[in-house]
mmCIF file with all atom_site columns, C-alpha atoms in Angstrom:
data_model
loop_
_atom_site.group_PDB
_atom_site.id
_atom_site.type_symbol
_atom_site.label_atom_id
_atom_site.label_alt_id
_atom_site.label_comp_id
_atom_site.label_asym_id
_atom_site.label_entity_id
_atom_site.label_seq_id
_atom_site.pdbx_PDB_ins_code
_atom_site.Cartn_x
_atom_site.Cartn_y
_atom_site.Cartn_z
_atom_site.occupancy
_atom_site.B_iso_or_equiv
_atom_site.pdbx_formal_charge
_atom_site.auth_seq_id
_atom_site.auth_comp_id
_atom_site.auth_asym_id
_atom_site.auth_atom_id
_atom_site.pdbx_PDB_model_num
ATOM 1   C CA . LEU A 1 1   ? 0.021   0.067   0.060   1.00 0.00 ? 17  LEU A CA 1
ATOM 2   C CA . GLU A 1 2   ? 2.768   2.453   0.844   1.00 0.00 ? 18  GLU A CA 1
ATOM 3   C CA . ILE A 1 3   ? 4.741   1.907   -2.474  1.00 0.00 ? 19  ILE A CA 1
ATOM 4   C CA . VAL A 1 4   ? 1.618   2.331   -4.509  1.00 0.00 ? 20  VAL A CA 1
ATOM 5   C CA . GLY A 1 5   ? 0.409   5.262   -2.442  1.00 0.00 ? 21  GLY A CA 1
ATOM 6   C CA . ARG A 1 6   ? 3.746   6.912   -2.712  1.00 0.00 ? 22  ARG A CA 1
ATOM 7   C CA . TYR A 1 7   ? 3.972   6.360   -6.623  1.00 0.00 ? 23  TYR A CA 1
ATOM 8   C CA . TYR A 1 8   ? 0.573   7.797   -7.280  1.00 0.00 ? 24  TYR A CA 1
ATOM 9   C CA . GLY A 1 9   ? 0.823   10.687  -4.573  1.00 0.00 ? 25  GLY A CA 1
ATOM 10  C CA . VAL A 1 10  ? -2.341  9.628   -2.781  1.00 0.00 ? 26  VAL A CA 1
ATOM 11  C CA . SER A 1 11  ? -2.909  10.745  0.829   1.00 0.00 ? 27  SER A CA 1
ATOM 12  C CA . ARG A 1 12  ? -3.889  7.383   2.147   1.00 0.00 ? 28  ARG A CA 1
ATOM 13  C CA . ALA A 1 13  ? -4.273  3.688   0.947   1.00 0.00 ? 29  ALA A CA 1
ATOM 14  C CA . TYR A 1 14  ? -6.254  1.176   2.986   1.00 0.00 ? 30  TYR A CA 1
ATOM 15  C CA . ILE A 1 15  ? -8.161  -2.220  2.941   1.00 0.00 ? 31  ILE A CA 1
ATOM 16  C CA . PHE A 1 16  ? -11.330 -2.675  4.372   1.00 0.00 ? 32  PHE A CA 1
ATOM 17  C CA . GLU A 1 17  ? -12.647 -6.135  5.233   1.00 0.00 ? 33  GLU A CA 1
ATOM 18  C CA . ASN A 1 18  ? -16.268 -7.367  5.664   1.00 0.00 ? 34  ASN A CA 1
ATOM 19  C CA . SER A 1 19  ? -17.358 -8.955  9.074   1.00 0.00 ? 35  SER A CA 1
ATOM 20  C CA . PRO A 1 20  ? -18.209 -12.718 8.811   1.00 0.00 ? 36  PRO A CA 1
ATOM 21  C CA . ASP A 1 21  ? -21.842 -12.025 8.029   1.00 0.00 ? 37  ASP A CA 1
ATOM 22  C CA . ASP A 1 22  ? -21.148 -9.330  5.670   1.00 0.00 ? 38  ASP A CA 1
ATOM 23  C CA . SER A 1 23  ? -23.220 -6.629  7.617   1.00 0.00 ? 39  SER A CA 1
ATOM 24  C CA . ALA A 1 24  ? -20.370 -4.484  8.661   1.00 0.00 ? 40  ALA A CA 1
ATOM 25  C CA . CYS A 1 25  ? -16.688 -3.528  7.692   1.00 0.00 ? 41  CYS A CA 1
ATOM 26  C CA . SER A 1 26  ? -13.478 -2.775  9.369   1.00 0.00 ? 42  SER A CA 1
ATOM 27  C CA . ASN A 1 27  ? -10.332 -0.854  8.227   1.00 0.00 ? 43  ASN A CA 1
ATOM 28  C CA . THR A 1 28  ? -7.848  -3.911  8.516   1.00 0.00 ? 44  THR A CA 1
ATOM 29  C CA . TYR A 1 29  ? -4.623  -1.953  6.935   1.00 0.00 ? 45  TYR A CA 1
ATOM 30  C CA . GLU A 1 30  ? -3.857  1.594   6.482   1.00 0.00 ? 46  GLU A CA 1
ATOM 31  C CA . TRP A 1 31  ? -1.040  3.460   5.120   1.00 0.00 ? 47  TRP A CA 1
ATOM 32  C CA . CYS A 1 32  ? -0.900  7.440   5.305   1.00 0.00 ? 48  CYS A CA 1
ATOM 33  C CA . ALA A 1 33  ? 1.267   10.107  3.673   1.00 0.00 ? 49  ALA A CA 1
ATOM 34  C CA . GLU A 1 34  ? 3.271   12.406  5.899   1.00 0.00 ? 50  GLU A CA 1
ATOM 35  C CA . GLY A 1 35  ? 1.023   14.814  7.472   1.00 0.00 ? 51  GLY A CA 1
ATOM 36  C CA . VAL A 1 36  ? -2.283  12.882  6.924   1.00 0.00 ? 52  VAL A CA 1
ATOM 37  C CA . SER A 1 37  ? -3.987  11.687  10.247  1.00 0.00 ? 53  SER A CA 1
ATOM 38  C CA . PRO A 1 38  ? -4.729  7.844   10.253  1.00 0.00 ? 54  PRO A CA 1
ATOM 39  C CA . ALA A 1 39  ? -8.390  6.926   10.514  1.00 0.00 ? 55  ALA A CA 1
ATOM 40  C CA . LYS A 1 40  ? -7.959  3.074   10.939  1.00 0.00 ? 56  LYS A CA 1
ATOM 41  C CA . ASP A 1 41  ? -8.836  3.108   14.900  1.00 0.00 ? 57  ASP A CA 1
ATOM 42  C CA . SER A 1 42  ? -12.091 5.092   14.197  1.00 0.00 ? 58  SER A CA 1
ATOM 43  C CA . LEU A 1 43  ? -13.195 2.796   11.330  1.00 0.00 ? 59  LEU A CA 1
ATOM 44  C CA . GLN A 1 44  ? -13.782 -0.440  13.052  1.00 0.00 ? 60  GLN A CA 1
ATOM 45  C CA . ASP A 1 45  ? -17.153 -2.386  12.748  1.00 0.00 ? 61  ASP A CA 1
ATOM 46  C CA . ILE A 1 46  ? -18.863 0.079   10.713  1.00 0.00 ? 62  ILE A CA 1
ATOM 47  C CA . PRO A 1 47  ? -22.311 -1.354  9.780   1.00 0.00 ? 63  PRO A CA 1
ATOM 48  C CA . TYR A 1 48  ? -23.122 -1.075  6.241   1.00 0.00 ? 64  TYR A CA 1
ATOM 49  C CA . SER A 1 49  ? -26.742 0.062   7.243   1.00 0.00 ? 65  SER A CA 1
ATOM 50  C CA . THR A 1 50  ? -25.488 3.393   8.227   1.00 0.00 ? 66  THR A CA 1
ATOM 51  C CA . VAL A 1 51  ? -24.549 4.127   4.592   1.00 0.00 ? 67  VAL A CA 1
ATOM 52  C CA . GLY A 1 52  ? -27.282 2.139   2.885   1.00 0.00 ? 68  GLY A CA 1
ATOM 53  C CA . ASP A 1 53  ? -26.355 -0.430  0.146   1.00 0.00 ? 69  ASP A CA 1
ATOM 54  C CA . TYR A 1 54  ? -22.479 0.343   0.022   1.00 0.00 ? 70  TYR A CA 1
ATOM 55  C CA . PRO A 1 55  ? -21.760 -2.266  -2.528  1.00 0.00 ? 71  PRO A CA 1
ATOM 56  C CA . ALA A 1 56  ? -24.317 -0.611  -4.855  1.00 0.00 ? 72  ALA A CA 1
ATOM 57  C CA . ASN A 1 57  ? -21.858 2.298   -5.219  1.00 0.00 ? 73  ASN A CA 1
ATOM 58  C CA . PHE A 1 58  ? -19.362 0.006   -7.276  1.00 0.00 ? 74  PHE A CA 1
ATOM 59  C CA . ASN A 1 59  ? -19.907 -0.119  -10.956 1.00 0.00 ? 75  ASN A CA 1
ATOM 60  C CA . GLU A 1 60  ? -19.689 -3.619  -12.765 1.00 0.00 ? 76  GLU A CA 1
ATOM 61  C CA . GLU A 1 61  ? -15.831 -3.544  -12.720 1.00 0.00 ? 77  GLU A CA 1
ATOM 62  C CA . GLY A 1 62  ? -15.823 -3.401  -9.041  1.00 0.00 ? 78  GLY A CA 1
ATOM 63  C CA . VAL A 1 63  ? -14.818 0.377   -8.885  1.00 0.00 ? 79  VAL A CA 1
ATOM 64  C CA . PHE A 1 64  ? -16.162 3.299   -6.910  1.00 0.00 ? 80  PHE A CA 1
ATOM 65  C CA . TYR A 1 65  ? -14.754 6.396   -7.932  1.00 0.00 ? 81  TYR A CA 1
ATOM 66  C CA . CYS A 1 66  ? -15.582 9.845   -6.589  1.00 0.00 ? 82  CYS A CA 1
ATOM 67  C CA . GLY A 1 67  ? -13.744 12.919  -7.783  1.00 0.00 ? 83  GLY A CA 1
ATOM 68  C CA . ASP A 1 68  ? -15.334 15.173  -5.112  1.00 0.00 ? 84  ASP A CA 1
ATOM 69  C CA . ILE A 1 69  ? -16.970 13.762  -2.043  1.00 0.00 ? 85  ILE A CA 1
ATOM 70  C CA . HIS A 1 70  ? -19.435 16.704  -1.875  1.00 0.00 ? 86  HIS A CA 1
ATOM 71  C CA . ALA A 1 71  ? -21.284 14.993  -4.674  1.00 0.00 ? 87  ALA A CA 1
ATOM 72  C CA . LEU A 1 72  ? -22.140 12.083  -2.541  1.00 0.00 ? 88  LEU A CA 1
ATOM 73  C CA . PRO A 1 73  ? -25.321 11.229  -0.654  1.00 0.00 ? 89  PRO A CA 1
ATOM 74  C CA . PRO A 1 74  ? -25.354 13.135  2.903   1.00 0.00 ? 90  PRO A CA 1
ATOM 75  C CA . GLY A 1 75  ? -24.940 9.673   4.919   1.00 0.00 ? 91  GLY A CA 1
ATOM 76  C CA . LEU A 1 76  ? -21.836 8.703   3.060   1.00 0.00 ? 92  LEU A CA 1
ATOM 77  C CA . TYR A 1 77  ? -20.418 12.256  2.995   1.00 0.00 ? 93  TYR A CA 1
ATOM 78  C CA . GLU A 1 78  ? -20.893 12.438  6.696   1.00 0.00 ? 94  GLU A CA 1
ATOM 79  C CA . LEU A 1 79  ? -18.824 9.368   7.133   1.00 0.00 ? 95  LEU A CA 1
ATOM 80  C CA . LEU A 1 80  ? -16.115 10.445  4.717   1.00 0.00 ? 96  LEU A CA 1
ATOM 81  C CA . ALA A 1 81  ? -15.651 14.217  5.523   1.00 0.00 ? 97  ALA A CA 1
ATOM 82  C CA . PRO A 1 82  ? -14.291 13.893  9.109   1.00 0.00 ? 98  PRO A CA 1
ATOM 83  C CA . GLN A 1 83  ? -11.460 11.787  7.642   1.00 0.00 ? 99  GLN A CA 1
ATOM 84  C CA . GLY A 1 84  ? -10.487 14.770  5.540   1.00 0.00 ? 100 GLY A CA 1
ATOM 85  C CA . ILE A 1 85  ? -11.059 13.063  2.309   1.00 0.00 ? 101 ILE A CA 1
ATOM 86  C CA . SER A 1 86  ? -11.496 15.292  -0.857  1.00 0.00 ? 102 SER A CA 1
ATOM 87  C CA . SER A 1 87  ? -11.654 12.476  -3.482  1.00 0.00 ? 103 SER A CA 1
ATOM 88  C CA . MET A 1 88  ? -11.417 8.726   -3.424  1.00 0.00 ? 104 MET A CA 1
ATOM 89  C CA . LEU A 1 89  ? -11.014 5.582   -5.753  1.00 0.00 ? 105 LEU A CA 1
ATOM 90  C CA . GLN A 1 90  ? -12.035 2.345   -4.019  1.00 0.00 ? 106 GLN A CA 1
ATOM 91  C CA . CYS A 1 91  ? -11.957 -1.126  -5.651  1.00 0.00 ? 107 CYS A CA 1
ATOM 92  C CA . ALA A 1 92  ? -14.039 -4.184  -4.663  1.00 0.00 ? 108 ALA A CA 1
ATOM 93  C CA . ILE A 1 93  ? -12.692 -7.312  -3.185  1.00 0.00 ? 109 ILE A CA 1
ATOM 94  C CA . LEU A 1 94  ? -14.766 -10.077 -4.638  1.00 0.00 ? 110 LEU A CA 1
ATOM 95  C CA . ASP A 1 95  ? -14.947 -13.731 -3.497  1.00 0.00 ? 111 ASP A CA 1
ATOM 96  C CA . ASP A 1 96  ? -16.991 -15.693 -5.854  1.00 0.00 ? 112 ASP A CA 1
ATOM 97  C CA . GLY A 1 97  ? -18.808 -12.551 -7.175  1.00 0.00 ? 113 GLY A CA 1
ATOM 98  C CA . ARG A 1 98  ? -19.709 -11.743 -3.356  1.00 0.00 ? 114 ARG A CA 1
ATOM 99  C CA . PHE A 1 99  ? -18.461 -8.465  -2.007  1.00 0.00 ? 115 PHE A CA 1
ATOM 100 C CA . LYS A 1 100 ? -16.158 -8.905  0.827   1.00 0.00 ? 116 LYS A CA 1
ATOM 101 C CA . GLY A 1 101 ? -14.540 -5.377  1.226   1.00 0.00 ? 117 GLY A CA 1
ATOM 102 C CA . TYR A 1 102 ? -12.383 -2.844  -0.623  1.00 0.00 ? 118 TYR A CA 1
ATOM 103 C CA . VAL A 1 103 ? -9.046  -1.492  -1.371  1.00 0.00 ? 119 VAL A CA 1
ATOM 104 C CA . GLY A 1 104 ? -9.136  2.228   -1.287  1.00 0.00 ? 120 GLY A CA 1
ATOM 105 C CA . PHE A 1 105 ? -6.986  5.320   -1.998  1.00 0.00 ? 121 PHE A CA 1
ATOM 106 C CA . ASP A 1 106 ? -7.860  8.745   -0.662  1.00 0.00 ? 122 ASP A CA 1
ATOM 107 C CA . GLU A 1 107 ? -6.753  12.180  -1.712  1.00 0.00 ? 123 GLU A CA 1
ATOM 108 C CA . CYS A 1 108 ? -7.152  14.620  1.220   1.00 0.00 ? 124 CYS A CA 1
ATOM 109 C CA . ALA A 1 109 ? -5.390  17.771  -0.300  1.00 0.00 ? 125 ALA A CA 1
ATOM 110 C CA . ALA A 1 110 ? -7.899  18.610  -2.841  1.00 0.00 ? 126 ALA A CA 1
ATOM 111 C CA . ALA A 1 111 ? -10.435 17.208  -5.273  1.00 0.00 ? 127 ALA A CA 1
ATOM 112 C CA . ARG A 1 112 ? -8.555  15.071  -7.845  1.00 0.00 ? 128 ARG A CA 1
ATOM 113 C CA . LEU A 1 113 ? -9.530  13.903  -11.270 1.00 0.00 ? 129 LEU A CA 1
ATOM 114 C CA . TRP A 1 114 ? -8.083  10.461  -11.402 1.00 0.00 ? 130 TRP A CA 1
ATOM 115 C CA . THR A 1 115 ? -6.784  9.608   -14.908 1.00 0.00 ? 131 THR A CA 1
ATOM 116 C CA . LYS A 1 116 ? -7.715  6.283   -16.769 1.00 0.00 ? 132 LYS A CA 1
ATOM 117 C CA . GLU A 1 117 ? -4.178  4.993   -16.475 1.00 0.00 ? 133 GLU A CA 1
ATOM 118 C CA . GLU A 1 118 ? -4.360  5.568   -12.443 1.00 0.00 ? 134 GLU A CA 1
ATOM 119 C CA . ILE A 1 119 ? -7.976  3.909   -12.280 1.00 0.00 ? 135 ILE A CA 1
ATOM 120 C CA . ASP A 1 120 ? -6.800  0.961   -14.171 1.00 0.00 ? 136 ASP A CA 1
ATOM 121 C CA . THR A 1 121 ? -3.444  0.385   -12.597 1.00 0.00 ? 137 THR A CA 1
ATOM 122 C CA . LEU A 1 122 ? -5.017  1.078   -9.037  1.00 0.00 ? 138 LEU A CA 1
ATOM 123 C CA . THR A 1 123 ? -7.686  -1.526  -9.948  1.00 0.00 ? 139 THR A CA 1
ATOM 124 C CA . LEU A 1 124 ? -5.451  -4.018  -10.928 1.00 0.00 ? 140 LEU A CA 1
ATOM 125 C CA . VAL A 1 125 ? -3.219  -3.646  -7.740  1.00 0.00 ? 141 VAL A CA 1
ATOM 126 C CA . ALA A 1 126 ? -6.372  -3.807  -5.679  1.00 0.00 ? 142 ALA A CA 1
ATOM 127 C CA . GLN A 1 127 ? -7.470  -6.867  -7.516  1.00 0.00 ? 143 GLN A CA 1
ATOM 128 C CA . ILE A 1 128 ? -4.035  -8.640  -6.714  1.00 0.00 ? 144 ILE A CA 1
ATOM 129 C CA . VAL A 1 129 ? -4.038  -7.591  -2.983  1.00 0.00 ? 145 VAL A CA 1
ATOM 130 C CA . GLY A 1 130 ? -7.634  -8.731  -2.657  1.00 0.00 ? 146 GLY A CA 1
ATOM 131 C CA . ILE A 1 131 ? -6.756  -12.160 -4.004  1.00 0.00 ? 147 ILE A CA 1
ATOM 132 C CA . PHE A 1 132 ? -3.753  -12.503 -1.642  1.00 0.00 ? 148 PHE A CA 1
ATOM 133 C CA . LEU A 1 133 ? -5.874  -11.277 1.203   1.00 0.00 ? 149 LEU A CA 1
ATOM 134 C CA . LEU A 1 134 ? -8.874  -13.644 0.593   1.00 0.00 ? 150 LEU A CA 1
ATOM 135 C CA . LYS A 1 135 ? -6.034  -16.652 0.277   1.00 0.00 ? 151 LYS A CA 1
ATOM 136 C CA . GLN A 1 136 ? -4.599  -15.535 3.585   1.00 0.00 ? 152 GLN A CA 1
ATOM 137 C CA . ARG A 1 137 ? -8.030  -15.501 5.301   1.00 0.00 ? 153 ARG A CA 1
ATOM 138 C CA . ALA A 1 138 ? -8.841  -18.929 3.802   1.00 0.00 ? 154 ALA A CA 1
ATOM 139 C CA . GLN A 1 139 ? -5.656  -20.298 5.049   1.00 0.00 ? 155 GLN A CA 1
ATOM 140 C CA . ASP A 1 140 ? -6.198  -18.938 8.445   1.00 0.00 ? 156 ASP A CA 1
ATOM 141 C CA . LYS A 1 141 ? -9.727  -20.426 8.618   1.00 0.00 ? 157 LYS A CA 1
ATOM 142 C CA . LEU A 1 142 ? -8.269  -24.023 7.607   1.00 0.00 ? 158 LEU A CA 1
ATOM 143 C CA . ALA A 1 143 ? -5.446  -23.628 10.265  1.00 0.00 ? 159 ALA A CA 1
ATOM 144 C CA . ALA A 1 144 ? -8.174  -22.820 12.899  1.00 0.00 ? 160 ALA A CA 1
ATOM 145 C CA . ALA A 1 145 ? -10.396 -25.840 11.769  1.00 0.00 ? 161 ALA A CA 1
ATOM 146 C CA . TYR A 1 146 ? -7.210  -28.210 11.831  1.00 0.00 ? 162 TYR A CA 1
ATOM 147 C CA . GLU A 1 147 ? -6.507  -26.993 15.359  1.00 0.00 ? 163 GLU A CA 1
ATOM 148 C CA . ARG A 1 148 ? -10.125 -27.428 16.674  1.00 0.00 ? 164 ARG A CA 1
ATOM 149 C CA . GLN A 1 149 ? -10.060 -30.995 14.988  1.00 0.00 ? 165 GLN A CA 1
ATOM 150 C CA . ARG A 1 150 ? -6.910  -31.744 16.600  1.00 0.00 ? 166 ARG A CA 1
ATOM 151 C CA . SER A 1 151 ? -8.048  -30.610 19.881  1.00 0.00 ? 167 SER A CA 1
ATOM 152 C CA . VAL A 1 152 ? -11.094 -33.065 19.815  1.00 0.00 ? 168 VAL A CA 1
ATOM 153 C CA . MET A 1 153 ? -9.004  -35.973 18.714  1.00 0.00 ? 169 MET A CA 1
ATOM 154 C CA . ASP A 1 154 ? -6.485  -35.302 21.520  1.00 0.00 ? 170 ASP A CA 1
ATOM 155 C CA . SER A 1 155 ? -9.213  -35.378 24.276  1.00 0.00 ? 171 SER A CA 1
ATOM 156 C CA . MET A 1 156 ? -10.641 -38.599 23.185  1.00 0.00 ? 172 MET A CA 1
ATOM 157 C CA . ASP A 1 157 ? -10.463 -41.411 25.885  1.00 0.00 ? 173 ASP A CA 1
ATOM 158 C CA . ASN A 1 158 ? -9.384  -44.135 23.325  1.00 0.00 ? 174 ASN A CA 1
ATOM 159 C CA . TRP A 1 159 ? -6.307  -44.362 21.221  1.00 0.00 ? 175 TRP A CA 1
ATOM 160 C CA . THR A 1 160 ? -6.877  -42.893 17.755  1.00 0.00 ? 176 THR A CA 1
ATOM 161 C CA . TYR A 1 161 ? -4.546  -42.957 14.655  1.00 0.00 ? 177 TYR A CA 1
ATOM 162 C CA . VAL A 1 162 ? -4.351  -41.753 10.974  1.00 0.00 ? 178 VAL A CA 1
ATOM 163 C CA . ILE A 1 163 ? -2.243  -43.488 8.567   1.00 0.00 ? 179 ILE A CA 1
ATOM 164 C CA . ASN A 1 164 ? -1.411  -43.021 4.884   1.00 0.00 ? 180 ASN A CA 1
ATOM 165 C CA . GLN A 1 165 ? -3.278  -45.778 2.970   1.00 0.00 ? 181 GLN A CA 1
ATOM 166 C CA . GLU A 1 166 ? -0.670  -46.127 0.479   1.00 0.00 ? 182 GLU A CA 1
ATOM 167 C CA . THR A 1 167 ? 2.478   -46.045 2.532   1.00 0.00 ? 183 THR A CA 1
ATOM 168 C CA . TYR A 1 168 ? 1.275   -47.008 5.915   1.00 0.00 ? 184 TYR A CA 1
ATOM 169 C CA . GLU A 1 169 ? 2.968   -44.021 7.504   1.00 0.00 ? 185 GLU A CA 1
ATOM 170 C CA . LEU A 1 170 ? 1.708   -42.855 10.654  1.00 0.00 ? 186 LEU A CA 1
ATOM 171 C CA . LEU A 1 171 ? 0.212   -39.231 10.320  1.00 0.00 ? 187 LEU A CA 1
ATOM 172 C CA . TYR A 1 172 ? -1.323  -38.776 13.498  1.00 0.00 ? 188 TYR A CA 1
ATOM 173 C CA . LEU A 1 173 ? -1.623  -40.526 17.006  1.00 0.00 ? 189 LEU A CA 1
ATOM 174 C CA . ASN A 1 174 ? -3.378  -39.186 20.002  1.00 0.00 ? 190 ASN A CA 1
#
């Protein structure tokens, strides 16, 4: 986020991830340019209901572009204005077509007209970051499920073992 933020001269680059039930989102990663106040701590567990159907702001390519936040609906403007945002570009993180969060880039100095090249490049970067983030979250869930299964098997009163059927190698023994 820092490399992209510095290269494109944005004020803030960040990632918002949905809650497990997709009803809220939280700022999980944030980079701020020098002189820009971080907003991460105040942007945790934000219910989507406070700003209406937030995913509807994204176009069919998964991009939400706003050159001047004064043009946004009042509820959304009131959420963004205290962060000092003048304009922004956000790119959806999709998992099998389901909205799971977004990667965003804010300009706080003044309204900014984003070029097509900037939008295309930042969208591609956001998609790559989103893929890696979804992969990491899936690995985290798998590791937690493995630990739960292992805990259950370790607490059983009888001997339990697992072997590889082809090599007869012992894989697990409680």
